[in-house]
PDB file of C-alpha atoms in Angstrom:
ATOM      1  CA  UNK X 881       0.217   0.071  -0.108  1.00  0.00           C
ATOM      2  CA  UNK X 882       1.369   3.261  -1.088  1.00  0.00           C
ATOM      3  CA  UNK X 883       1.370   6.410   0.979  1.00  0.00           C
ATOM      4  CA  UNK X 884       2.451   9.816   0.606  1.00  0.00           C
ATOM      5  CA  UNK X 885       5.297   9.467   2.742  1.00  0.00           C
ATOM      6  CA  UNK X 886       5.531   6.085   2.831  1.00  0.00           C
ATOM      7  CA  UNK X 887       4.889   2.706   1.924  1.00  0.00           C
ATOM      8  CA  UNK X 888       3.374  -0.225   3.873  1.00  0.00           C
ATOM      9  CA  UNK X 889       4.020  -4.258   2.773  1.00  0.00           C
ATOM     10  CA  UNK X 890       2.347  -7.328   4.448  1.00  0.00           C
ATOM     11  CA  UNK X 891       3.367 -10.640   3.921  1.00  0.00           C
ATOM     12  CA  UNK X 892       3.453 -14.293   5.443  1.00  0.00           C
ATOM     13  CA  UNK X 893       6.566 -15.617   6.540  1.00  0.00           C
ATOM     14  CA  UNK X 894       7.035 -19.974   7.109  1.00  0.00           C
ATOM     15  CA  UNK X 895       8.341 -20.344  10.718  1.00  0.00           C
ATOM     16  CA  UNK X 896       9.831 -23.416  12.191  1.00  0.00           C
ATOM     17  CA  UNK X 897       7.970 -25.782  13.674  1.00  0.00           C
ATOM     18  CA  UNK X 898       8.737 -28.778  15.815  1.00  0.00           C
ATOM     19  CA  UNK X 899       5.854 -31.409  14.608  1.00  0.00           C
ATOM     20  CA  UNK X 900       7.051 -30.772  10.866  1.00  0.00           C
ATOM     21  CA  UNK X 901       3.535 -29.223  10.102  1.00  0.00           C
ATOM     22  CA  UNK X 902       4.304 -25.528   8.129  1.00  0.00           C
ATOM     23  CA  UNK X 903       3.180 -22.108  10.246  1.00  0.00           C
ATOM     24  CA  UNK X 904       2.974 -19.205   8.640  1.00  0.00           C
ATOM     25  CA  UNK X 905       3.231 -15.789  10.548  1.00  0.00           C
ATOM     26  CA  UNK X 906       1.924 -12.550   9.051  1.00  0.00           C
ATOM     27  CA  UNK X 907       4.682  -9.536   8.713  1.00  0.00           C
ATOM     28  CA  UNK X 908       3.978  -6.043   8.757  1.00  0.00           C
ATOM     29  CA  UNK X 909       6.962  -3.627   7.044  1.00  0.00           C
ATOM     30  CA  UNK X 910       6.551   0.027   6.979  1.00  0.00           C
ATOM     31  CA  UNK X 911       9.123   2.427   5.142  1.00  0.00           C
ATOM     32  CA  UNK X 912       9.560   5.717   5.334  1.00  0.00           C
ATOM     33  CA  UNK X 913      12.341   8.070   4.833  1.00  0.00           C
ATOM     34  CA  UNK X 914      13.965   7.629   8.103  1.00  0.00           C
ATOM     35  CA  UNK X 915      13.592   4.244   8.813  1.00  0.00           C
ATOM     36  CA  UNK X 916      12.065   0.925   8.482  1.00  0.00           C
ATOM     37  CA  UNK X 917       9.415  -0.384  11.471  1.00  0.00           C
ATOM     38  CA  UNK X 918       8.801  -3.930  11.339  1.00  0.00           C
ATOM     39  CA  UNK X 919       5.986  -5.411  12.835  1.00  0.00           C
ATOM     40  CA  UNK X 920       6.941  -9.463  13.565  1.00  0.00           C
ATOM     41  CA  UNK X 921       7.973 -11.434  16.107  1.00  0.00           C
ATOM     42  CA  UNK X 922      11.460 -10.987  17.578  1.00  0.00           C
ATOM     43  CA  UNK X 923      14.237 -12.752  15.984  1.00  0.00           C
ATOM     44  CA  UNK X 924      12.487 -13.357  12.785  1.00  0.00           C
ATOM     45  CA  UNK X 925      15.218 -10.532  11.024  1.00  0.00           C
ATOM     46  CA  UNK X 926      18.356 -11.880  13.192  1.00  0.00           C
ATOM     47  CA  UNK X 927      20.705 -12.516  10.160  1.00  0.00           C
ATOM     48  CA  UNK X 928      19.999  -8.995   9.002  1.00  0.00           C
ATOM     49  CA  UNK X 929      20.341  -7.286  12.382  1.00  0.00           C
ATOM     50  CA  UNK X 930      23.656  -9.013  12.984  1.00  0.00           C
ATOM     51  CA  UNK X 931      25.006  -7.606   9.619  1.00  0.00           C
ATOM     52  CA  UNK X 932      23.916  -4.134  10.595  1.00  0.00           C
ATOM     53  CA  UNK X 933      25.481  -4.355  14.285  1.00  0.00           C
ATOM     54  CA  UNK X 934      28.988  -5.580  12.710  1.00  0.00           C
ATOM     55  CA  UNK X 935      28.717  -3.080  10.085  1.00  0.00           C
ATOM     56  CA  UNK X 936      28.983  -5.713   7.169  1.00  0.00           C
ATOM     57  CA  UNK X 937      27.280  -4.791   4.027  1.00  0.00           C
ATOM     58  CA  UNK X 938      25.607  -1.769   2.427  1.00  0.00           C
ATOM     59  CA  UNK X 939      22.899  -1.646   4.998  1.00  0.00           C
ATOM     60  CA  UNK X 940      24.180   1.243   6.782  1.00  0.00           C
ATOM     61  CA  UNK X 941      25.230   3.487   3.542  1.00  0.00           C
ATOM     62  CA  UNK X 942      22.084   2.655   0.702  1.00  0.00           C
ATOM     63  CA  UNK X 943      19.709   4.109   3.349  1.00  0.00           C
ATOM     64  CA  UNK X 944      15.672   2.508   4.415  1.00  0.00           C
ATOM     65  CA  UNK X 945      14.908   2.038   1.245  1.00  0.00           C
ATOM     66  CA  UNK X 946      17.776  -0.829   1.106  1.00  0.00           C
ATOM     67  CA  UNK X 947      16.843  -1.718   4.377  1.00  0.00           C
ATOM     68  CA  UNK X 948      13.469  -2.290   3.280  1.00  0.00           C
ATOM     69  CA  UNK X 949      14.675  -4.744   0.419  1.00  0.00           C
ATOM     70  CA  UNK X 950      16.960  -6.463   2.465  1.00  0.00           C
ATOM     71  CA  UNK X 951      14.100  -7.296   5.118  1.00  0.00           C
ATOM     72  CA  UNK X 952      11.889  -8.550   2.206  1.00  0.00           C
ATOM     73  CA  UNK X 953      14.929 -10.700   1.082  1.00  0.00           C
ATOM     74  CA  UNK X 954      15.431 -12.195   4.691  1.00  0.00           C
ATOM     75  CA  UNK X 955      11.686 -13.175   4.789  1.00  0.00           C
ATOM     76  CA  UNK X 956      11.943 -15.630   1.567  1.00  0.00           C
ATOM     77  CA  UNK X 957      14.652 -17.618   3.341  1.00  0.00           C
ATOM     78  CA  UNK X 958      12.517 -19.576   5.187  1.00  0.00           C
ATOM     79  CA  UNK X 959      11.011 -20.407   2.093  1.00  0.00           C
ATOM     80  CA  UNK X 960      14.033 -21.565   0.375  1.00  0.00           C
ATOM     81  CA  UNK X 961      15.138 -24.003   3.219  1.00  0.00           C
ATOM     82  CA  UNK X 962      11.632 -25.000   3.551  1.00  0.00           C
ATOM     83  CA  UNK X 963      11.671 -26.287  -0.239  1.00  0.00           C
ATOM     84  CA  UNK X 964      14.967 -27.964   0.021  1.00  0.00           C
ATOM     85  CA  UNK X 965      13.472 -29.915   2.748  1.00  0.00           C
ATOM     86  CA  UNK X 966      10.974 -30.898   0.610  1.00  0.00           C
ATOM     87  CA  UNK X 967      13.216 -32.224  -1.865  1.00  0.00           C
ATOM     88  CA  UNK X 968      15.111 -33.825   0.066  1.00  0.00           C
ATOM     89  CA  UNK X 969      11.749 -35.541   1.015  1.00  0.00           C
ATOM     90  CA  UNK X 970      10.539 -36.259  -2.278  1.00  0.00           C
ATOM     91  CA  UNK X 971      13.652 -37.889  -3.253  1.00  0.00           C
ATOM     92  CA  UNK X 972      13.377 -40.071  -0.594  1.00  0.00           C
ATOM     93  CA  UNK X 973       9.396 -41.342  -1.898  1.00  0.00           C
ATOM     94  CA  UNK X 974      10.599 -41.228  -5.459  1.00  0.00           C
ATOM     95  CA  UNK X 975      13.070 -44.072  -4.009  1.00  0.00           C
ATOM     96  CA  UNK X 976      10.541 -45.736  -1.901  1.00  0.00           C
ATOM     97  CA  UNK X 977       7.920 -45.866  -4.961  1.00  0.00           C
ATOM     98  CA  UNK X 978      10.233 -47.678  -7.045  1.00  0.00           C
ATOM     99  CA  UNK X 979      11.572 -50.339  -4.403  1.00  0.00           C
ATOM    100  CA  UNK X 980       9.278 -50.499  -1.965  1.00  0.00           C
ATOM    101  CA  UNK X 981       5.709 -49.870  -2.871  1.00  0.00           C
ATOM    102  CA  UNK X 982       3.367 -49.518   0.572  1.00  0.00           C
ATOM    103  CA  UNK X 983       0.223 -47.611   1.769  1.00  0.00           C
ATOM    104  CA  UNK X 984       2.683 -45.446   3.734  1.00  0.00           C
ATOM    105  CA  UNK X 985       3.678 -43.681   0.768  1.00  0.00           C
ATOM    106  CA  UNK X 986       0.537 -42.664  -0.210  1.00  0.00           C
ATOM    107  CA  UNK X 987       0.278 -40.780   3.550  1.00  0.00           C
ATOM    108  CA  UNK X 988       3.656 -39.387   2.756  1.00  0.00           C
ATOM    109  CA  UNK X 989       2.575 -37.884  -0.582  1.00  0.00           C
ATOM    110  CA  UNK X 990      -0.864 -36.479   0.424  1.00  0.00           C
ATOM    111  CA  UNK X 991       1.309 -35.191   3.383  1.00  0.00           C
ATOM    112  CA  UNK X 992       3.737 -33.381   0.974  1.00  0.00           C
ATOM    113  CA  UNK X 993       1.063 -32.045  -1.411  1.00  0.00           C
ATOM    114  CA  UNK X 994      -0.860 -30.079   1.261  1.00  0.00           C
ATOM    115  CA  UNK X 995       2.290 -28.332   2.422  1.00  0.00           C
ATOM    116  CA  UNK X 996       3.192 -27.425  -1.443  1.00  0.00           C
ATOM    117  CA  UNK X 997      -0.278 -26.052  -1.839  1.00  0.00           C
ATOM    118  CA  UNK X 998      -0.008 -24.194   1.650  1.00  0.00           C
ATOM    119  CA  UNK X 999       3.471 -22.673   0.351  1.00  0.00           C
ATOM    120  CA  UNK X1000       1.182 -21.777  -3.194  1.00  0.00           C
ATOM    121  CA  UNK X1001      -0.857 -19.994  -1.350  1.00  0.00           C
ATOM    122  CA  UNK X1002       1.858 -17.914  -0.009  1.00  0.00           C
ATOM    123  CA  UNK X1003       3.813 -17.336  -2.806  1.00  0.00           C
ATOM    124  CA  UNK X1004       1.380 -16.488  -5.233  1.00  0.00           C
ATOM    125  CA  UNK X1005       0.621 -13.234  -3.907  1.00  0.00           C
ATOM    126  CA  UNK X1006       3.590 -12.021  -3.042  1.00  0.00           C
ATOM    127  CA  UNK X1007       4.831 -12.167  -6.168  1.00  0.00           C
ATOM    128  CA  UNK X1008       2.278 -10.149  -7.290  1.00  0.00           C
ATOM    129  CA  UNK X1009       3.162  -7.749  -4.255  1.00  0.00           C
ATOM    130  CA  UNK X1010       6.918  -7.732  -5.312  1.00  0.00           C
ATOM    131  CA  UNK X1011       5.776  -6.792  -9.094  1.00  0.00           C
ATOM    132  CA  UNK X1012       4.077  -3.730  -7.890  1.00  0.00           C
ATOM    133  CA  UNK X1013       6.894  -2.802  -5.820  1.00  0.00           C
ATOM    134  CA  UNK X1014       9.078  -3.077  -8.854  1.00  0.00           C
ATOM    135  CA  UNK X1015       6.682  -0.983 -11.311  1.00  0.00           C
ATOM    136  CA  UNK X1016       5.819   1.375  -8.184  1.00  0.00           C
ATOM    137  CA  UNK X1017       6.697   5.316  -8.971  1.00  0.00           C
ATOM    138  CA  UNK X1018       6.609   6.296  -5.154  1.00  0.00           C
ATOM    139  CA  UNK X1019      10.256   8.100  -4.793  1.00  0.00           C
ATOM    140  CA  UNK X1020      10.656   6.541  -0.958  1.00  0.00           C
ATOM    141  CA  UNK X1021      12.227   3.687  -3.351  1.00  0.00           C
ATOM    142  CA  UNK X1022      15.515   5.585  -4.514  1.00  0.00           C
ATOM    143  CA  UNK X1023      16.714   4.418  -8.720  1.00  0.00           C
ATOM    144  CA  UNK X1024      19.909   3.073  -7.313  1.00  0.00           C
ATOM    145  CA  UNK X1025      18.297   0.558  -5.422  1.00  0.00           C
ATOM    146  CA  UNK X1026      15.529  -1.093  -7.818  1.00  0.00           C
ATOM    147  CA  UNK X1027      18.028  -3.252  -8.883  1.00  0.00           C
ATOM    148  CA  UNK X1028      17.438  -5.095  -5.572  1.00  0.00           C
ATOM    149  CA  UNK X1029      14.100  -5.224  -6.002  1.00  0.00           C
ATOM    150  CA  UNK X1030      14.426  -6.903  -9.424  1.00  0.00           C
ATOM    151  CA  UNK X1031      16.830  -9.177  -7.617  1.00  0.00           C
ATOM    152  CA  UNK X1032      13.790  -9.914  -4.954  1.00  0.00           C
ATOM    153  CA  UNK X1033      11.764 -10.338  -7.863  1.00  0.00           C
ATOM    154  CA  UNK X1034      13.238 -13.121  -9.266  1.00  0.00           C
ATOM    155  CA  UNK X1035      14.232 -15.233  -6.255  1.00  0.00           C
ATOM    156  CA  UNK X1036      10.475 -15.036  -5.600  1.00  0.00           C
ATOM    157  CA  UNK X1037       9.715 -16.700  -8.989  1.00  0.00           C
ATOM    158  CA  UNK X1038      12.596 -18.713  -8.633  1.00  0.00           C
ATOM    159  CA  UNK X1039      10.550 -20.229  -5.667  1.00  0.00           C
ATOM    160  CA  UNK X1040       7.513 -20.258  -7.499  1.00  0.00           C
ATOM    161  CA  UNK X1041       9.117 -22.168 -10.486  1.00  0.00           C
ATOM    162  CA  UNK X1042      10.623 -24.896  -7.821  1.00  0.00           C
ATOM    163  CA  UNK X1043       7.005 -24.980  -6.230  1.00  0.00           C
ATOM    164  CA  UNK X1044       5.405 -25.831  -9.518  1.00  0.00           C
ATOM    165  CA  UNK X1045       8.017 -28.175 -10.350  1.00  0.00           C
ATOM    166  CA  UNK X1046       7.455 -30.180  -7.155  1.00  0.00           C
ATOM    167  CA  UNK X1047       3.931 -30.422  -7.633  1.00  0.00           C
ATOM    168  CA  UNK X1048       4.243 -31.708 -10.977  1.00  0.00           C
ATOM    169  CA  UNK X1049       6.818 -34.156  -9.747  1.00  0.00           C
ATOM    170  CA  UNK X1050       4.952 -35.225  -6.760  1.00  0.00           C
ATOM    171  CA  UNK X1051       1.562 -36.313  -9.823  1.00  0.00           C
ATOM    172  CA  UNK X1052       4.353 -38.287 -11.456  1.00  0.00           C
ATOM    173  CA  UNK X1053       5.326 -40.264  -8.296  1.00  0.00           C
ATOM    174  CA  UNK X1054       1.012 -40.709  -7.997  1.00  0.00           C
ATOM    175  CA  UNK X1055       1.120 -42.078 -11.177  1.00  0.00           C
ATOM    176  CA  UNK X1056       4.190 -44.465 -10.793  1.00  0.00           C
ATOM    177  CA  UNK X1057       2.967 -45.752  -7.412  1.00  0.00           C
ATOM    178  CA  UNK X1058      -0.305 -46.366  -9.045  1.00  0.00           C
ATOM    179  CA  UNK X1059       1.958 -47.997 -11.582  1.00  0.00           C
ATOM    180  CA  UNK X1060       3.868 -49.948  -9.382  1.00  0.00           C
ATOM    181  CA  UNK X1061       1.180 -51.531  -7.597  1.00  0.00           C
ATOM    182  CA  UNK X1062      -0.544 -52.767 -10.546  1.00  0.00           C
ATOM    183  CA  UNK X1063       2.412 -54.004 -11.597  1.00  0.00           C
ATOM    184  CA  UNK X1064       2.863 -55.976  -8.353  1.00  0.00           C
ATOM    185  CA  UNK X1065      -1.023 -56.819  -8.802  1.00  0.00           C
ATOM    186  CA  UNK X1066      -0.357 -58.514 -12.323  1.00  0.00           C
ATOM    187  CA  UNK X1067       2.691 -60.865 -11.060  1.00  0.00           C
ATOM    188  CA  UNK X1068       0.333 -62.149  -8.124  1.00  0.00           C
ATOM    189  CA  UNK X1069      -2.463 -62.803 -10.381  1.00  0.00           C
ATOM    190  CA  UNK X1070       0.203 -64.808 -12.870  1.00  0.00           C
ATOM    191  CA  UNK X1071       1.312 -66.589  -9.872  1.00  0.00           C
ATOM    192  CA  UNK X1072      -2.299 -67.933  -9.193  1.00  0.00           C
ATOM    193  CA  UNK X1073      -2.975 -68.315 -12.912  1.00  0.00           C
ATOM    194  CA  UNK X1074      -0.217 -70.698 -12.913  1.00  0.00           C
ATOM    195  CA  UNK X1075      -1.331 -72.861  -9.768  1.00  0.00           C
ATOM    196  CA  UNK X1076      -4.662 -72.767 -10.954  1.00  0.00           C
ATOM    197  CA  UNK X1077      -3.039 -74.389 -14.470  1.00  0.00           C
ATOM    198  CA  UNK X1078      -1.490 -76.765 -12.507  1.00  0.00           C
ATOM    199  CA  UNK X1079      -4.023 -77.664 -10.126  1.00  0.00           C
ATOM    200  CA  UNK X1080      -7.364 -77.591 -12.516  1.00  0.00           C
ATOM    201  CA  UNK X1081      -6.476 -81.389 -14.300  1.00  0.00           C
ATOM    202  CA  UNK X1082      -6.252 -82.834 -10.461  1.00  0.00           C
ATOM    203  CA  UNK X1083      -9.178 -81.392  -9.665  1.00  0.00           C
ATOM    204  CA  UNK X1084     -11.147 -82.474 -12.693  1.00  0.00           C
ATOM    205  CA  UNK X1085      -9.859 -85.984 -12.279  1.00  0.00           C
ATOM    206  CA  UNK X1086     -10.803 -86.025  -8.572  1.00  0.00           C
ATOM    207  CA  UNK X1087     -14.053 -84.631  -9.680  1.00  0.00           C
ATOM    208  CA  UNK X1088     -14.715 -87.645 -12.271  1.00  0.00           C
ATOM    209  CA  UNK X1089     -13.499 -90.554  -9.617  1.00  0.00           C
TER     210      UNK X1089
END
């Protein structure tokens, strides 16, 4: 949201959960000429705070709009970490589907599908928000810092594309699981057919006598 002397951005951030379920927290960022006001839980932007205290990077020299962009970038890192985790889970599921297909895999696939859907519901609006920030003509974001907005936009787009790729892989795993189960069923039926063919003459002779 744009105002004459400041900008307000509202976004959701993934937060760690001990139970493994996805949790999201709402974060508000207010950019004005003299600084940035963050509305969030303590410690969320700890990495940025450390860089400011250690005087590393360009935060102290490039103004409040640059800090605003760096905070948005920092809010994206938990998404990136969650996608890395899901990629590892999908790799393990792919191995299990091929070698040890079972009902437990279906449960895990559904669990991952819900997580990917939840992430997409939060990343998709974020694309629109960052795109609006890039196309904004508000003077509070200096021209020299606008390339950093494009970098953030590229990261959001990369997150969305990774989510789409994971969703496609998940659909492939579902098809592969059904194919594996069908193949195992065919093998069982073939064995039963062989036994039936062996015992059918004996059954016929026994029936005659």
